[in-house]
PDB file of C-alpha atoms in Angstrom:
ATOM      1  CA  UNK A  17       0.000   0.000   0.000  1.00  0.00           C
ATOM      2  CA  UNK A  18       1.405   3.390  -0.980  1.00  0.00           C
ATOM      3  CA  UNK A  19       1.604   6.370   1.334  1.00  0.00           C
ATOM      4  CA  UNK A  20      -1.108   8.139  -0.664  1.00  0.00           C
ATOM      5  CA  UNK A  21      -3.442   5.160  -0.296  1.00  0.00           C
ATOM      6  CA  UNK A  22      -2.739   5.015   3.433  1.00  0.00           C
ATOM      7  CA  UNK A  23      -3.525   8.717   3.840  1.00  0.00           C
ATOM      8  CA  UNK A  24      -6.725   8.292   1.848  1.00  0.00           C
ATOM      9  CA  UNK A  25      -7.808   5.431   4.105  1.00  0.00           C
ATOM     10  CA  UNK A  26      -7.071   7.506   7.199  1.00  0.00           C
ATOM     11  CA  UNK A  27      -9.104  10.394   5.841  1.00  0.00           C
ATOM     12  CA  UNK A  28     -12.020   8.045   5.233  1.00  0.00           C
ATOM     13  CA  UNK A  29     -12.143   7.065   8.917  1.00  0.00           C
ATOM     14  CA  UNK A  30     -14.435   9.428  10.877  1.00  0.00           C
ATOM     15  CA  UNK A  31     -12.664  11.310  13.667  1.00  0.00           C
ATOM     16  CA  UNK A  32     -14.685  10.708  16.813  1.00  0.00           C
ATOM     17  CA  UNK A  33     -14.184  13.483  19.374  1.00  0.00           C
ATOM     18  CA  UNK A  34     -13.075  12.301  22.820  1.00  0.00           C
ATOM     19  CA  UNK A  35     -15.482  12.647  25.727  1.00  0.00           C
ATOM     20  CA  UNK A  36     -14.806  13.554  29.353  1.00  0.00           C
ATOM     21  CA  UNK A  37     -16.223  12.132  32.551  1.00  0.00           C
ATOM     22  CA  UNK A  38     -18.449  14.715  34.265  1.00  0.00           C
ATOM     23  CA  UNK A  39     -20.533  14.866  37.430  1.00  0.00           C
ATOM     24  CA  UNK A  40     -23.576  16.626  38.926  1.00  0.00           C
ATOM     25  CA  UNK A  41     -21.469  19.750  39.543  1.00  0.00           C
ATOM     26  CA  UNK A  42     -20.972  20.068  35.782  1.00  0.00           C
ATOM     27  CA  UNK A  43     -24.732  19.826  35.212  1.00  0.00           C
ATOM     28  CA  UNK A  44     -25.275  22.546  37.818  1.00  0.00           C
ATOM     29  CA  UNK A  45     -22.642  24.729  36.142  1.00  0.00           C
ATOM     30  CA  UNK A  46     -24.228  24.193  32.704  1.00  0.00           C
ATOM     31  CA  UNK A  47     -27.643  25.204  34.053  1.00  0.00           C
ATOM     32  CA  UNK A  48     -26.154  28.281  35.711  1.00  0.00           C
ATOM     33  CA  UNK A  49     -24.526  29.338  32.444  1.00  0.00           C
ATOM     34  CA  UNK A  50     -27.768  28.559  30.624  1.00  0.00           C
ATOM     35  CA  UNK A  51     -29.610  31.034  32.847  1.00  0.00           C
ATOM     36  CA  UNK A  52     -26.895  33.660  32.254  1.00  0.00           C
ATOM     37  CA  UNK A  53     -27.216  33.145  28.485  1.00  0.00           C
ATOM     38  CA  UNK A  54     -30.994  33.405  28.709  1.00  0.00           C
ATOM     39  CA  UNK A  55     -31.062  36.840  30.338  1.00  0.00           C
ATOM     40  CA  UNK A  56     -29.590  38.644  27.279  1.00  0.00           C
ATOM     41  CA  UNK A  57     -31.824  36.429  25.118  1.00  0.00           C
ATOM     42  CA  UNK A  58     -34.808  38.294  26.560  1.00  0.00           C
ATOM     43  CA  UNK A  59     -33.674  41.235  24.442  1.00  0.00           C
ATOM     44  CA  UNK A  60     -33.791  38.988  21.369  1.00  0.00           C
ATOM     45  CA  UNK A  61     -37.267  37.780  22.318  1.00  0.00           C
ATOM     46  CA  UNK A  62     -38.415  41.389  22.481  1.00  0.00           C
ATOM     47  CA  UNK A  63     -37.617  41.908  18.813  1.00  0.00           C
ATOM     48  CA  UNK A  64     -41.012  42.240  17.042  1.00  0.00           C
ATOM     49  CA  UNK A  65     -40.018  40.154  14.028  1.00  0.00           C
ATOM     50  CA  UNK A  66     -38.902  37.292  16.289  1.00  0.00           C
ATOM     51  CA  UNK A  67     -41.785  37.669  18.738  1.00  0.00           C
ATOM     52  CA  UNK A  68     -44.387  36.958  16.054  1.00  0.00           C
ATOM     53  CA  UNK A  69     -43.174  33.430  15.084  1.00  0.00           C
ATOM     54  CA  UNK A  70     -42.526  32.585  18.747  1.00  0.00           C
ATOM     55  CA  UNK A  71     -46.062  33.636  19.683  1.00  0.00           C
ATOM     56  CA  UNK A  72     -47.462  31.543  16.837  1.00  0.00           C
ATOM     57  CA  UNK A  73     -45.377  28.548  17.950  1.00  0.00           C
ATOM     58  CA  UNK A  74     -46.541  28.711  21.564  1.00  0.00           C
ATOM     59  CA  UNK A  75     -50.143  29.125  20.372  1.00  0.00           C
ATOM     60  CA  UNK A  76     -49.896  26.069  18.115  1.00  0.00           C
ATOM     61  CA  UNK A  77     -48.611  23.800  20.913  1.00  0.00           C
ATOM     62  CA  UNK A  78     -51.723  23.986  23.139  1.00  0.00           C
ATOM     63  CA  UNK A  79     -54.025  23.897  20.112  1.00  0.00           C
ATOM     64  CA  UNK A  80     -52.402  20.654  18.924  1.00  0.00           C
ATOM     65  CA  UNK A  81     -52.559  19.193  22.416  1.00  0.00           C
ATOM     66  CA  UNK A  82     -56.206  20.053  22.969  1.00  0.00           C
ATOM     67  CA  UNK A  83     -57.297  18.930  19.504  1.00  0.00           C
ATOM     68  CA  UNK A  84     -55.530  15.585  19.828  1.00  0.00           C
ATOM     69  CA  UNK A  85     -58.075  14.259  22.315  1.00  0.00           C
ATOM     70  CA  UNK A  86     -57.634  13.293  25.952  1.00  0.00           C
ATOM     71  CA  UNK A  87     -55.953   9.881  25.402  1.00  0.00           C
ATOM     72  CA  UNK A  88     -53.083  11.478  23.444  1.00  0.00           C
ATOM     73  CA  UNK A  89     -52.718  14.576  25.631  1.00  0.00           C
ATOM     74  CA  UNK A  90     -49.957  13.164  27.840  1.00  0.00           C
ATOM     75  CA  UNK A  91     -48.104  11.371  24.992  1.00  0.00           C
ATOM     76  CA  UNK A  92     -47.989  14.630  23.026  1.00  0.00           C
ATOM     77  CA  UNK A  93     -46.739  16.614  26.011  1.00  0.00           C
ATOM     78  CA  UNK A  94     -44.053  14.071  26.870  1.00  0.00           C
ATOM     79  CA  UNK A  95     -43.205  13.529  23.193  1.00  0.00           C
ATOM     80  CA  UNK A  96     -42.303  17.199  22.874  1.00  0.00           C
ATOM     81  CA  UNK A  97     -39.031  16.354  24.640  1.00  0.00           C
ATOM     82  CA  UNK A  98     -38.140  13.979  21.790  1.00  0.00           C
ATOM     83  CA  UNK A  99     -37.885  16.791  19.243  1.00  0.00           C
ATOM     84  CA  UNK A 100     -36.663  19.434  21.689  1.00  0.00           C
ATOM     85  CA  UNK A 101     -32.942  19.058  20.853  1.00  0.00           C
ATOM     86  CA  UNK A 102     -33.664  19.881  17.202  1.00  0.00           C
ATOM     87  CA  UNK A 103     -36.105  22.700  17.970  1.00  0.00           C
ATOM     88  CA  UNK A 104     -33.461  24.379  20.140  1.00  0.00           C
ATOM     89  CA  UNK A 105     -30.793  24.511  17.424  1.00  0.00           C
ATOM     90  CA  UNK A 106     -31.150  28.279  16.971  1.00  0.00           C
ATOM     91  CA  UNK A 107     -30.496  28.895  20.672  1.00  0.00           C
ATOM     92  CA  UNK A 108     -27.375  26.702  20.526  1.00  0.00           C
ATOM     93  CA  UNK A 109     -26.159  29.121  17.860  1.00  0.00           C
ATOM     94  CA  UNK A 110     -26.786  32.056  20.190  1.00  0.00           C
ATOM     95  CA  UNK A 111     -24.668  30.428  22.921  1.00  0.00           C
ATOM     96  CA  UNK A 112     -21.949  29.571  20.409  1.00  0.00           C
ATOM     97  CA  UNK A 113     -21.741  33.148  19.159  1.00  0.00           C
ATOM     98  CA  UNK A 114     -21.645  34.563  22.677  1.00  0.00           C
ATOM     99  CA  UNK A 115     -18.889  32.116  23.571  1.00  0.00           C
ATOM    100  CA  UNK A 116     -16.865  33.461  20.642  1.00  0.00           C
ATOM    101  CA  UNK A 117     -17.516  37.038  21.757  1.00  0.00           C
ATOM    102  CA  UNK A 118     -19.588  37.836  18.667  1.00  0.00           C
ATOM    103  CA  UNK A 119     -22.378  40.378  18.699  1.00  0.00           C
ATOM    104  CA  UNK A 120     -25.659  38.513  18.388  1.00  0.00           C
ATOM    105  CA  UNK A 121     -28.912  39.764  16.900  1.00  0.00           C
ATOM    106  CA  UNK A 122     -32.058  37.732  16.259  1.00  0.00           C
ATOM    107  CA  UNK A 123     -31.327  37.576  12.547  1.00  0.00           C
ATOM    108  CA  UNK A 124     -27.998  35.827  13.236  1.00  0.00           C
ATOM    109  CA  UNK A 125     -29.960  32.679  14.079  1.00  0.00           C
ATOM    110  CA  UNK A 126     -30.799  32.342  10.387  1.00  0.00           C
ATOM    111  CA  UNK A 127     -27.090  32.117   9.547  1.00  0.00           C
ATOM    112  CA  UNK A 128     -27.542  28.420  10.276  1.00  0.00           C
ATOM    113  CA  UNK A 129     -28.637  28.025   6.674  1.00  0.00           C
ATOM    114  CA  UNK A 130     -24.978  28.589   5.720  1.00  0.00           C
ATOM    115  CA  UNK A 131     -23.640  25.986   8.140  1.00  0.00           C
ATOM    116  CA  UNK A 132     -21.718  23.161   6.420  1.00  0.00           C
ATOM    117  CA  UNK A 133     -23.408  20.769   8.882  1.00  0.00           C
ATOM    118  CA  UNK A 134     -26.932  21.802   7.865  1.00  0.00           C
ATOM    119  CA  UNK A 135     -27.682  18.570   5.924  1.00  0.00           C
ATOM    120  CA  UNK A 136     -26.517  16.489   8.903  1.00  0.00           C
ATOM    121  CA  UNK A 137     -28.554  18.615  11.329  1.00  0.00           C
ATOM    122  CA  UNK A 138     -31.693  18.236   9.197  1.00  0.00           C
ATOM    123  CA  UNK A 139     -31.144  14.484   8.818  1.00  0.00           C
ATOM    124  CA  UNK A 140     -30.777  14.004  12.555  1.00  0.00           C
ATOM    125  CA  UNK A 141     -33.783  16.258  13.138  1.00  0.00           C
ATOM    126  CA  UNK A 142     -35.821  14.068  10.786  1.00  0.00           C
ATOM    127  CA  UNK A 143     -34.729  11.027  12.814  1.00  0.00           C
ATOM    128  CA  UNK A 144     -36.037  12.635  16.019  1.00  0.00           C
ATOM    129  CA  UNK A 145     -39.311  13.490  14.279  1.00  0.00           C
ATOM    130  CA  UNK A 146     -39.607   9.848  13.253  1.00  0.00           C
ATOM    131  CA  UNK A 147     -39.135   8.762  16.876  1.00  0.00           C
ATOM    132  CA  UNK A 148     -41.825  11.251  17.900  1.00  0.00           C
ATOM    133  CA  UNK A 149     -44.307   9.865  15.351  1.00  0.00           C
ATOM    134  CA  UNK A 150     -43.527   6.276  16.408  1.00  0.00           C
ATOM    135  CA  UNK A 151     -44.077   7.190  20.067  1.00  0.00           C
ATOM    136  CA  UNK A 152     -47.445   8.793  19.334  1.00  0.00           C
ATOM    137  CA  UNK A 153     -48.499   5.783  17.271  1.00  0.00           C
ATOM    138  CA  UNK A 154     -47.447   3.358  20.014  1.00  0.00           C
ATOM    139  CA  UNK A 155     -49.325   5.381  22.639  1.00  0.00           C
ATOM    140  CA  UNK A 156     -52.487   5.430  20.522  1.00  0.00           C
ATOM    141  CA  UNK A 157     -52.326   1.682  19.857  1.00  0.00           C
ATOM    142  CA  UNK A 158     -51.807   0.997  23.576  1.00  0.00           C
ATOM    143  CA  UNK A 159     -54.867   3.049  24.513  1.00  0.00           C
ATOM    144  CA  UNK A 160     -57.056   1.400  21.862  1.00  0.00           C
ATOM    145  CA  UNK A 161     -55.857  -2.064  22.968  1.00  0.00           C
ATOM    146  CA  UNK A 162     -56.827  -1.365  26.582  1.00  0.00           C
ATOM    147  CA  UNK A 163     -59.860   0.928  26.241  1.00  0.00           C
ATOM    148  CA  UNK A 164     -61.101   0.556  22.687  1.00  0.00           C
ATOM    149  CA  UNK A 165     -61.455   3.223  19.990  1.00  0.00           C
ATOM    150  CA  UNK A 166     -64.191   5.246  21.736  1.00  0.00           C
ATOM    151  CA  UNK A 167     -63.111   8.602  23.138  1.00  0.00           C
ATOM    152  CA  UNK A 168     -63.692   9.256  26.890  1.00  0.00           C
ATOM    153  CA  UNK A 169     -66.833  11.187  27.791  1.00  0.00           C
ATOM    154  CA  UNK A 170     -65.035  13.904  29.751  1.00  0.00           C
ATOM    155  CA  UNK A 171     -61.746  14.826  31.364  1.00  0.00           C
ATOM    156  CA  UNK A 172     -63.084  13.808  34.780  1.00  0.00           C
ATOM    157  CA  UNK A 173     -64.322  10.428  33.522  1.00  0.00           C
ATOM    158  CA  UNK A 174     -60.997   9.827  31.768  1.00  0.00           C
ATOM    159  CA  UNK A 175     -58.926  10.442  34.911  1.00  0.00           C
ATOM    160  CA  UNK A 176     -61.253   8.343  37.081  1.00  0.00           C
ATOM    161  CA  UNK A 177     -61.026   5.479  34.582  1.00  0.00           C
ATOM    162  CA  UNK A 178     -57.230   5.689  34.392  1.00  0.00           C
ATOM    163  CA  UNK A 179     -56.587   6.042  38.133  1.00  0.00           C
ATOM    164  CA  UNK A 180     -59.147   3.608  39.557  1.00  0.00           C
ATOM    165  CA  UNK A 181     -59.185   0.624  37.187  1.00  0.00           C
ATOM    166  CA  UNK A 182     -56.716  -2.156  36.452  1.00  0.00           C
ATOM    167  CA  UNK A 183     -56.588  -1.338  32.751  1.00  0.00           C
ATOM    168  CA  UNK A 184     -55.993   2.291  33.661  1.00  0.00           C
ATOM    169  CA  UNK A 185     -52.946   1.351  35.714  1.00  0.00           C
ATOM    170  CA  UNK A 186     -51.841  -0.951  32.910  1.00  0.00           C
ATOM    171  CA  UNK A 187     -51.972   2.093  30.627  1.00  0.00           C
ATOM    172  CA  UNK A 188     -49.886   4.119  33.085  1.00  0.00           C
ATOM    173  CA  UNK A 189     -47.267   1.426  33.664  1.00  0.00           C
ATOM    174  CA  UNK A 190     -46.926   0.213  30.063  1.00  0.00           C
ATOM    175  CA  UNK A 191     -47.156   3.734  28.643  1.00  0.00           C
ATOM    176  CA  UNK A 192     -44.388   5.028  30.880  1.00  0.00           C
ATOM    177  CA  UNK A 193     -42.241   1.970  30.160  1.00  0.00           C
ATOM    178  CA  UNK A 194     -42.584   2.439  26.389  1.00  0.00           C
ATOM    179  CA  UNK A 195     -42.036   6.179  26.720  1.00  0.00           C
ATOM    180  CA  UNK A 196     -38.898   5.565  28.779  1.00  0.00           C
ATOM    181  CA  UNK A 197     -37.433   3.445  25.994  1.00  0.00           C
ATOM    182  CA  UNK A 198     -38.077   6.160  23.403  1.00  0.00           C
ATOM    183  CA  UNK A 199     -36.703   8.865  25.712  1.00  0.00           C
ATOM    184  CA  UNK A 200     -33.562   6.850  26.533  1.00  0.00           C
ATOM    185  CA  UNK A 201     -32.802   6.229  22.871  1.00  0.00           C
ATOM    186  CA  UNK A 202     -33.347   9.862  21.849  1.00  0.00           C
ATOM    187  CA  UNK A 203     -31.329  11.173  24.806  1.00  0.00           C
ATOM    188  CA  UNK A 204     -28.479   8.823  23.927  1.00  0.00           C
ATOM    189  CA  UNK A 205     -28.225   9.910  20.302  1.00  0.00           C
ATOM    190  CA  UNK A 206     -28.884  13.624  20.828  1.00  0.00           C
ATOM    191  CA  UNK A 207     -27.467  14.742  24.177  1.00  0.00           C
ATOM    192  CA  UNK A 208     -24.434  16.334  22.483  1.00  0.00           C
ATOM    193  CA  UNK A 209     -24.924  15.568  18.793  1.00  0.00           C
ATOM    194  CA  UNK A 210     -26.703  18.772  17.724  1.00  0.00           C
ATOM    195  CA  UNK A 211     -24.276  21.152  19.491  1.00  0.00           C
ATOM    196  CA  UNK A 212     -21.396  19.068  18.112  1.00  0.00           C
ATOM    197  CA  UNK A 213     -22.697  19.340  14.543  1.00  0.00           C
ATOM    198  CA  UNK A 214     -23.132  23.071  14.988  1.00  0.00           C
ATOM    199  CA  UNK A 215     -19.600  23.369  16.324  1.00  0.00           C
ATOM    200  CA  UNK A 216     -17.833  20.964  13.941  1.00  0.00           C
ATOM    201  CA  UNK A 217     -18.787  19.413  10.623  1.00  0.00           C
ATOM    202  CA  UNK A 218     -18.202  15.807  11.715  1.00  0.00           C
ATOM    203  CA  UNK A 219     -21.232  14.166  10.069  1.00  0.00           C
ATOM    204  CA  UNK A 220     -24.227  12.375  11.557  1.00  0.00           C
ATOM    205  CA  UNK A 221     -22.431   9.083  12.269  1.00  0.00           C
ATOM    206  CA  UNK A 222     -19.624  10.712  14.257  1.00  0.00           C
ATOM    207  CA  UNK A 223     -22.058  13.008  16.106  1.00  0.00           C
ATOM    208  CA  UNK A 224     -24.314  10.124  17.172  1.00  0.00           C
ATOM    209  CA  UNK A 225     -21.285   7.966  18.056  1.00  0.00           C
ATOM    210  CA  UNK A 226     -19.926  10.754  20.271  1.00  0.00           C
ATOM    211  CA  UNK A 227     -23.307  11.272  21.929  1.00  0.00           C
ATOM    212  CA  UNK A 228     -23.702   7.568  22.732  1.00  0.00           C
ATOM    213  CA  UNK A 229     -20.108   7.481  24.030  1.00  0.00           C
ATOM    214  CA  UNK A 230     -20.908  10.431  26.307  1.00  0.00           C
ATOM    215  CA  UNK A 231     -23.836   8.464  27.766  1.00  0.00           C
ATOM    216  CA  UNK A 232     -21.756   5.311  28.254  1.00  0.00           C
ATOM    217  CA  UNK A 233     -19.002   7.262  30.013  1.00  0.00           C
ATOM    218  CA  UNK A 234     -21.453   9.309  32.132  1.00  0.00           C
ATOM    219  CA  UNK A 235     -24.607   7.192  32.528  1.00  0.00           C
ATOM    220  CA  UNK A 236     -25.745   8.579  35.904  1.00  0.00           C
ATOM    221  CA  UNK A 237     -24.932  12.201  35.085  1.00  0.00           C
ATOM    222  CA  UNK A 238     -26.717  12.059  31.726  1.00  0.00           C
ATOM    223  CA  UNK A 239     -29.673  10.358  33.433  1.00  0.00           C
ATOM    224  CA  UNK A 240     -29.749  13.238  35.931  1.00  0.00           C
ATOM    225  CA  UNK A 241     -29.730  15.699  33.031  1.00  0.00           C
ATOM    226  CA  UNK A 242     -32.602  13.827  31.363  1.00  0.00           C
ATOM    227  CA  UNK A 243     -34.658  13.958  34.574  1.00  0.00           C
ATOM    228  CA  UNK A 244     -34.015  17.694  34.920  1.00  0.00           C
ATOM    229  CA  UNK A 245     -35.136  18.263  31.330  1.00  0.00           C
ATOM    230  CA  UNK A 246     -38.303  16.210  31.846  1.00  0.00           C
ATOM    231  CA  UNK A 247     -39.149  17.956  35.131  1.00  0.00           C
ATOM    232  CA  UNK A 248     -38.519  21.388  33.602  1.00  0.00           C
ATOM    233  CA  UNK A 249     -40.783  20.675  30.632  1.00  0.00           C
ATOM    234  CA  UNK A 250     -43.550  19.409  32.921  1.00  0.00           C
ATOM    235  CA  UNK A 251     -43.254  22.627  34.927  1.00  0.00           C
ATOM    236  CA  UNK A 252     -43.440  24.658  31.732  1.00  0.00           C
ATOM    237  CA  UNK A 253     -46.602  22.850  30.632  1.00  0.00           C
ATOM    238  CA  UNK A 254     -48.243  23.220  34.043  1.00  0.00           C
ATOM    239  CA  UNK A 255     -47.896  27.002  33.880  1.00  0.00           C
ATOM    240  CA  UNK A 256     -50.388  27.156  30.987  1.00  0.00           C
ATOM    241  CA  UNK A 257     -47.567  26.623  28.430  1.00  0.00           C
ATOM    242  CA  UNK A 258     -46.244  30.122  29.147  1.00  0.00           C
ATOM    243  CA  UNK A 259     -43.496  28.552  31.233  1.00  0.00           C
ATOM    244  CA  UNK A 260     -42.090  26.973  28.087  1.00  0.00           C
ATOM    245  CA  UNK A 261     -41.011  30.428  26.915  1.00  0.00           C
ATOM    246  CA  UNK A 262     -38.593  30.473  29.846  1.00  0.00           C
ATOM    247  CA  UNK A 263     -37.809  26.764  30.265  1.00  0.00           C
ATOM    248  CA  UNK A 264     -36.900  25.980  26.651  1.00  0.00           C
ATOM    249  CA  UNK A 265     -34.285  28.742  26.170  1.00  0.00           C
ATOM    250  CA  UNK A 266     -32.587  27.959  29.501  1.00  0.00           C
ATOM    251  CA  UNK A 267     -32.428  24.239  28.685  1.00  0.00           C
ATOM    252  CA  UNK A 268     -31.135  24.958  25.187  1.00  0.00           C
ATOM    253  CA  UNK A 269     -28.357  27.253  26.395  1.00  0.00           C
ATOM    254  CA  UNK A 270     -27.501  24.813  29.194  1.00  0.00           C
ATOM    255  CA  UNK A 271     -27.294  21.991  26.636  1.00  0.00           C
ATOM    256  CA  UNK A 272     -24.614  23.908  24.761  1.00  0.00           C
ATOM    257  CA  UNK A 273     -22.548  24.371  27.925  1.00  0.00           C
ATOM    258  CA  UNK A 274     -23.067  20.716  28.893  1.00  0.00           C
ATOM    259  CA  UNK A 275     -21.709  19.782  25.466  1.00  0.00           C
ATOM    260  CA  UNK A 276     -18.645  21.912  26.168  1.00  0.00           C
ATOM    261  CA  UNK A 277     -18.151  20.063  29.448  1.00  0.00           C
ATOM    262  CA  UNK A 278     -18.453  16.606  27.907  1.00  0.00           C
ATOM    263  CA  UNK A 279     -16.710  16.855  24.523  1.00  0.00           C
ATOM    264  CA  UNK A 280     -13.029  17.686  24.412  1.00  0.00           C
TER     265      UNK A 280
END
């Protein structure tokens, strides 16, 4: 084998970034930096041209949830976390620019269209959307299998049926078990992959490989991060969806700083 052939083979091998071992203190630090990044972001949110699409987005979320019917209300709310890493890509860019000391305006978010990693980001985003659709389908099939295709008469009747009957508890236990599998898979492939693709054009395979490696090296810490994300989203939903306007940016900025902690 010639030297040129050897170099070509080496170039063909994806360079997987090394990952560090982190702990709860790193998660706390990432959240603290996420809050600090969010405070200047309030100025961006005040921009009229950015406020309009954000207002539309947060109006669509409750409309979709309420129109889906009671059986799919919880799956849709919990499934939002499956596509969250992709939805937050613009806020990762804000944190990246601030880290570099660049002046950031709302329009800078749209510079992502010039990113060399854009095809990889869109492909991975499509994968998360596929997981979301599969989760919703599985949740609907589970409900129909246990309760039949008829919709519940009312919200009160639905909760009484779920909380006081054996098939209701079967729905809770099996639904949460299935949801946990989807959440674990998505967390594993996306915990650092989107920030990594934004930071370096490594390709989808290397980004997912690095993300899974980060989970294997830091299983308890990443699990803690996943629980914090889930609890924060639940809190945001409980505050009439308005809380999401605060929770999502903080989590997105914190995700960028967590990526910086994990990936060398």
